[in-house]
Amino acid sequence: STEFFRIALFQNSLEGYYRINFALMQYHKYSLSEIEDMMPWEKEVYTTFLVQYLEELKQKQEAAKNK
């Protein structure tokens, strides 16, 4: 999805680095040290999970709103 690519592109900037870390801490409750200790591919996997979670949450909110 476009959201995934937007989040993936954030990793190419300092702002993106902090946004991704913040999102992983907020939504997945990882500590900063846990995030920094991840392998790059591992962080990519969890970023993908985060995007999927946020998309599902948005869909549920829209479905509830349309009831």
mmCIF file of N, CA and C in Angstrom:
data_model
loop_
_atom_site.group_PDB
_atom_site.id
_atom_site.type_symbol
_atom_site.label_atom_id
_atom_site.label_comp_id
_atom_site.label_asym_id
_atom_site.label_seq_id
_atom_site.Cartn_x
_atom_site.Cartn_y
_atom_site.Cartn_z
ATOM 1 N N SER A 1 0.830 -1.187 0.000
ATOM 2 C CA SER A 1 0.000 0.000 0.000
ATOM 3 C C SER A 1 0.870 1.243 0.000
ATOM 4 N N THR A 2 0.280 2.365 -0.315
ATOM 5 C CA THR A 2 1.044 3.610 -0.361
ATOM 6 C C THR A 2 1.518 4.011 1.026
ATOM 7 N N GLU A 3 0.736 3.665 2.060
ATOM 8 C CA GLU A 3 1.150 3.993 3.437
ATOM 9 C C GLU A 3 2.457 3.284 3.779
ATOM 10 N N PHE A 4 2.585 2.031 3.352
ATOM 11 C CA PHE A 4 3.818 1.289 3.624
ATOM 12 C C PHE A 4 5.000 2.000 2.994
ATOM 13 N N PHE A 5 4.851 2.397 1.720
ATOM 14 C CA PHE A 5 5.967 3.036 1.042
ATOM 15 C C PHE A 5 6.292 4.386 1.657
ATOM 16 N N ARG A 6 5.264 5.085 2.127
ATOM 17 C CA ARG A 6 5.506 6.358 2.798
ATOM 18 C C ARG A 6 6.306 6.127 4.073
ATOM 19 N N ILE A 7 5.921 5.122 4.854
ATOM 20 C CA ILE A 7 6.654 4.811 6.083
ATOM 21 C C ILE A 7 8.045 4.287 5.757
ATOM 22 N N ALA A 8 8.148 3.447 4.736
ATOM 23 C CA ALA A 8 9.455 2.911 4.356
ATOM 24 C C ALA A 8 10.396 4.036 3.925
ATOM 25 N N LEU A 9 9.872 5.027 3.219
ATOM 26 C CA LEU A 9 10.707 6.144 2.781
ATOM 27 C C LEU A 9 11.164 7.005 3.950
ATOM 28 N N PHE A 10 10.401 7.008 5.032
ATOM 29 C CA PHE A 10 10.804 7.783 6.195
ATOM 30 C C PHE A 10 12.160 7.338 6.731
ATOM 31 N N GLN A 11 12.507 6.096 6.512
ATOM 32 C CA GLN A 11 13.768 5.595 7.041
ATOM 33 C C GLN A 11 14.965 6.234 6.353
ATOM 34 N N ASN A 12 14.737 6.909 5.243
ATOM 35 C CA ASN A 12 15.823 7.542 4.511
ATOM 36 C C ASN A 12 16.153 8.941 5.015
ATOM 37 N N SER A 13 15.465 9.406 6.048
ATOM 38 C CA SER A 13 15.735 10.731 6.588
ATOM 39 C C SER A 13 15.795 10.652 8.107
ATOM 40 N N LEU A 14 16.366 11.660 8.701
ATOM 41 C CA LEU A 14 16.440 11.717 10.156
ATOM 42 C C LEU A 14 15.047 11.828 10.754
ATOM 43 N N GLU A 15 14.197 12.654 10.146
ATOM 44 C CA GLU A 15 12.822 12.783 10.623
ATOM 45 C C GLU A 15 12.108 11.437 10.546
ATOM 46 N N GLY A 16 12.305 10.732 9.447
ATOM 47 C CA GLY A 16 11.683 9.419 9.272
ATOM 48 C C GLY A 16 12.138 8.413 10.302
ATOM 49 N N TYR A 17 13.409 8.458 10.616
ATOM 50 C CA TYR A 17 13.969 7.565 11.631
ATOM 51 C C TYR A 17 13.226 7.748 12.961
ATOM 52 N N TYR A 18 13.027 8.989 13.346
ATOM 53 C CA TYR A 18 12.339 9.265 14.610
ATOM 54 C C TYR A 18 10.844 8.936 14.526
ATOM 55 N N ARG A 19 10.230 9.188 13.381
ATOM 56 C CA ARG A 19 8.808 8.871 13.222
ATOM 57 C C ARG A 19 8.560 7.361 13.331
ATOM 58 N N ILE A 20 9.391 6.580 12.679
ATOM 59 C CA ILE A 20 9.247 5.122 12.737
ATOM 60 C C ILE A 20 9.454 4.636 14.161
ATOM 61 N N ASN A 21 10.503 5.101 14.799
ATOM 62 C CA ASN A 21 10.766 4.678 16.180
ATOM 63 C C ASN A 21 9.608 5.065 17.097
ATOM 64 N N PHE A 22 9.096 6.272 16.935
ATOM 65 C CA PHE A 22 7.984 6.721 17.756
ATOM 66 C C PHE A 22 6.763 5.832 17.535
ATOM 67 N N ALA A 23 6.453 5.538 16.285
ATOM 68 C CA ALA A 23 5.296 4.699 15.974
ATOM 69 C C ALA A 23 5.455 3.304 16.565
ATOM 70 N N LEU A 24 6.633 2.724 16.461
ATOM 71 C CA LEU A 24 6.857 1.396 17.033
ATOM 72 C C LEU A 24 6.744 1.423 18.555
ATOM 73 N N MET A 25 7.177 2.503 19.166
ATOM 74 C CA MET A 25 7.057 2.609 20.621
ATOM 75 C C MET A 25 5.605 2.823 21.035
ATOM 76 N N GLN A 26 4.862 3.641 20.274
ATOM 77 C CA GLN A 26 3.473 3.937 20.610
ATOM 78 C C GLN A 26 2.549 2.742 20.408
ATOM 79 N N TYR A 27 2.636 2.127 19.239
ATOM 80 C CA TYR A 27 1.662 1.113 18.869
ATOM 81 C C TYR A 27 2.078 -0.310 19.247
ATOM 82 N N HIS A 28 3.368 -0.581 19.274
ATOM 83 C CA HIS A 28 3.831 -1.932 19.598
ATOM 84 C C HIS A 28 4.497 -2.014 20.973
ATOM 85 N N LYS A 29 4.637 -0.883 21.624
ATOM 86 C CA LYS A 29 5.184 -0.796 22.982
ATOM 87 C C LYS A 29 6.623 -1.312 23.096
ATOM 88 N N TYR A 30 7.400 -1.136 22.009
ATOM 89 C CA TYR A 30 8.820 -1.468 22.079
ATOM 90 C C TYR A 30 9.549 -0.339 22.779
ATOM 91 N N SER A 31 10.638 -0.666 23.441
ATOM 92 C CA SER A 31 11.498 0.375 24.007
ATOM 93 C C SER A 31 12.458 0.833 22.918
ATOM 94 N N LEU A 32 13.021 2.005 23.099
ATOM 95 C CA LEU A 32 13.958 2.533 22.117
ATOM 96 C C LEU A 32 15.169 1.607 21.971
ATOM 97 N N SER A 33 15.641 1.059 23.069
ATOM 98 C CA SER A 33 16.799 0.160 22.981
ATOM 99 C C SER A 33 16.458 -1.114 22.205
ATOM 100 N N GLU A 34 15.223 -1.617 22.360
ATOM 101 C CA GLU A 34 14.812 -2.794 21.590
ATOM 102 C C GLU A 34 14.787 -2.483 20.093
ATOM 103 N N ILE A 35 14.293 -1.313 19.751
ATOM 104 C CA ILE A 35 14.220 -0.916 18.344
ATOM 105 C C ILE A 35 15.615 -0.752 17.772
ATOM 106 N N GLU A 36 16.491 -0.089 18.510
ATOM 107 C CA GLU A 36 17.850 0.147 18.021
ATOM 108 C C GLU A 36 18.664 -1.136 17.918
ATOM 109 N N ASP A 37 18.290 -2.158 18.687
ATOM 110 C CA ASP A 37 19.002 -3.440 18.632
ATOM 111 C C ASP A 37 18.513 -4.352 17.511
ATOM 112 N N MET A 38 17.425 -3.949 16.831
ATOM 113 C CA MET A 38 16.884 -4.776 15.751
ATOM 114 C C MET A 38 17.806 -4.752 14.536
ATOM 115 N N MET A 39 17.801 -5.873 13.822
ATOM 116 C CA MET A 39 18.478 -5.928 12.537
ATOM 117 C C MET A 39 17.637 -5.092 11.561
ATOM 118 N N PRO A 40 18.241 -4.515 10.521
ATOM 119 C CA PRO A 40 17.466 -3.693 9.585
ATOM 120 C C PRO A 40 16.265 -4.432 8.984
ATOM 121 N N TRP A 41 16.442 -5.678 8.607
ATOM 122 C CA TRP A 41 15.320 -6.433 8.031
ATOM 123 C C TRP A 41 14.232 -6.678 9.068
ATOM 124 N N GLU A 42 14.639 -6.842 10.323
ATOM 125 C CA GLU A 42 13.676 -7.080 11.403
ATOM 126 C C GLU A 42 12.819 -5.831 11.638
ATOM 127 N N LYS A 43 13.454 -4.680 11.616
ATOM 128 C CA LYS A 43 12.722 -3.428 11.778
ATOM 129 C C LYS A 43 11.754 -3.236 10.616
ATOM 130 N N GLU A 44 12.167 -3.630 9.425
ATOM 131 C CA GLU A 44 11.298 -3.543 8.248
ATOM 132 C C GLU A 44 10.056 -4.419 8.420
ATOM 133 N N VAL A 45 10.230 -5.602 8.973
ATOM 134 C CA VAL A 45 9.105 -6.511 9.212
ATOM 135 C C VAL A 45 8.124 -5.879 10.191
ATOM 136 N N TYR A 46 8.627 -5.352 11.293
ATOM 137 C CA TYR A 46 7.745 -4.749 12.288
ATOM 138 C C TYR A 46 7.087 -3.474 11.760
ATOM 139 N N THR A 47 7.773 -2.757 10.893
ATOM 140 C CA THR A 47 7.171 -1.590 10.255
ATOM 141 C C THR A 47 6.005 -2.024 9.373
ATOM 142 N N THR A 48 6.181 -3.124 8.654
ATOM 143 C CA THR A 48 5.107 -3.663 7.823
ATOM 144 C C THR A 48 3.918 -4.067 8.687
ATOM 145 N N PHE A 49 4.188 -4.730 9.807
ATOM 146 C CA PHE A 49 3.111 -5.101 10.738
ATOM 147 C C PHE A 49 2.383 -3.865 11.250
ATOM 148 N N LEU A 50 3.125 -2.829 11.542
ATOM 149 C CA LEU A 50 2.528 -1.588 12.039
ATOM 150 C C LEU A 50 1.589 -0.988 10.995
ATOM 151 N N VAL A 51 2.028 -0.951 9.754
ATOM 152 C CA VAL A 51 1.199 -0.405 8.681
ATOM 153 C C VAL A 51 -0.079 -1.226 8.544
ATOM 154 N N GLN A 52 0.042 -2.548 8.572
ATOM 155 C CA GLN A 52 -1.135 -3.410 8.472
ATOM 156 C C GLN A 52 -2.089 -3.170 9.639
ATOM 157 N N TYR A 53 -1.553 -3.044 10.824
ATOM 158 C CA TYR A 53 -2.375 -2.794 12.012
ATOM 159 C C TYR A 53 -3.129 -1.474 11.881
ATOM 160 N N LEU A 54 -2.439 -0.434 11.447
ATOM 161 C CA LEU A 54 -3.076 0.874 11.308
ATOM 162 C C LEU A 54 -4.138 0.866 10.217
ATOM 163 N N GLU A 55 -3.885 0.140 9.136
ATOM 164 C CA GLU A 55 -4.884 0.037 8.071
ATOM 165 C C GLU A 55 -6.128 -0.696 8.572
ATOM 166 N N GLU A 56 -5.939 -1.781 9.317
ATOM 167 C CA GLU A 56 -7.075 -2.526 9.877
ATOM 168 C C GLU A 56 -7.860 -1.655 10.854
ATOM 169 N N LEU A 57 -7.160 -0.913 11.684
ATOM 170 C CA LEU A 57 -7.805 -0.024 12.638
ATOM 171 C C LEU A 57 -8.644 1.032 11.918
ATOM 172 N N LYS A 58 -8.090 1.590 10.864
ATOM 173 C CA LYS A 58 -8.810 2.591 10.073
ATOM 174 C C LYS A 58 -10.064 1.984 9.443
ATOM 175 N N GLN A 59 -9.947 0.780 8.914
ATOM 176 C CA GLN A 59 -11.097 0.112 8.292
ATOM 177 C C GLN A 59 -12.193 -0.155 9.325
ATOM 178 N N LYS A 60 -11.797 -0.592 10.520
ATOM 179 C CA LYS A 60 -12.783 -0.846 11.583
ATOM 180 C C LYS A 60 -13.480 0.442 11.990
ATOM 181 N N GLN A 61 -12.734 1.516 12.081
ATOM 182 C CA GLN A 61 -13.319 2.808 12.444
ATOM 183 C C GLN A 61 -14.300 3.283 11.375
ATOM 184 N N GLU A 62 -13.932 3.094 10.103
ATOM 185 C CA GLU A 62 -14.819 3.496 9.018
ATOM 186 C C GLU A 62 -16.070 2.637 8.997
ATOM 187 N N ALA A 63 -15.925 1.332 9.257
ATOM 188 C CA ALA A 63 -17.084 0.430 9.283
ATOM 189 C C ALA A 63 -18.028 0.810 10.427
ATOM 190 N N ALA A 64 -17.464 1.151 11.578
ATOM 191 C CA ALA A 64 -18.295 1.537 12.732
ATOM 192 C C ALA A 64 -18.996 2.863 12.462
ATOM 193 N N LYS A 65 -18.318 3.734 11.764
ATOM 194 C CA LYS A 65 -18.883 5.050 11.436
ATOM 195 C C LYS A 65 -20.036 4.926 10.440
ATOM 196 N N ASN A 66 -19.959 3.934 9.559
ATOM 197 C CA ASN A 66 -20.980 3.747 8.516
ATOM 198 C C ASN A 66 -22.183 2.943 9.004
ATOM 199 N N LYS A 67 -22.162 2.457 10.227
ATOM 200 C CA LYS A 67 -23.291 1.677 10.754
ATOM 201 C C LYS A 67 -24.433 2.560 11.139
#
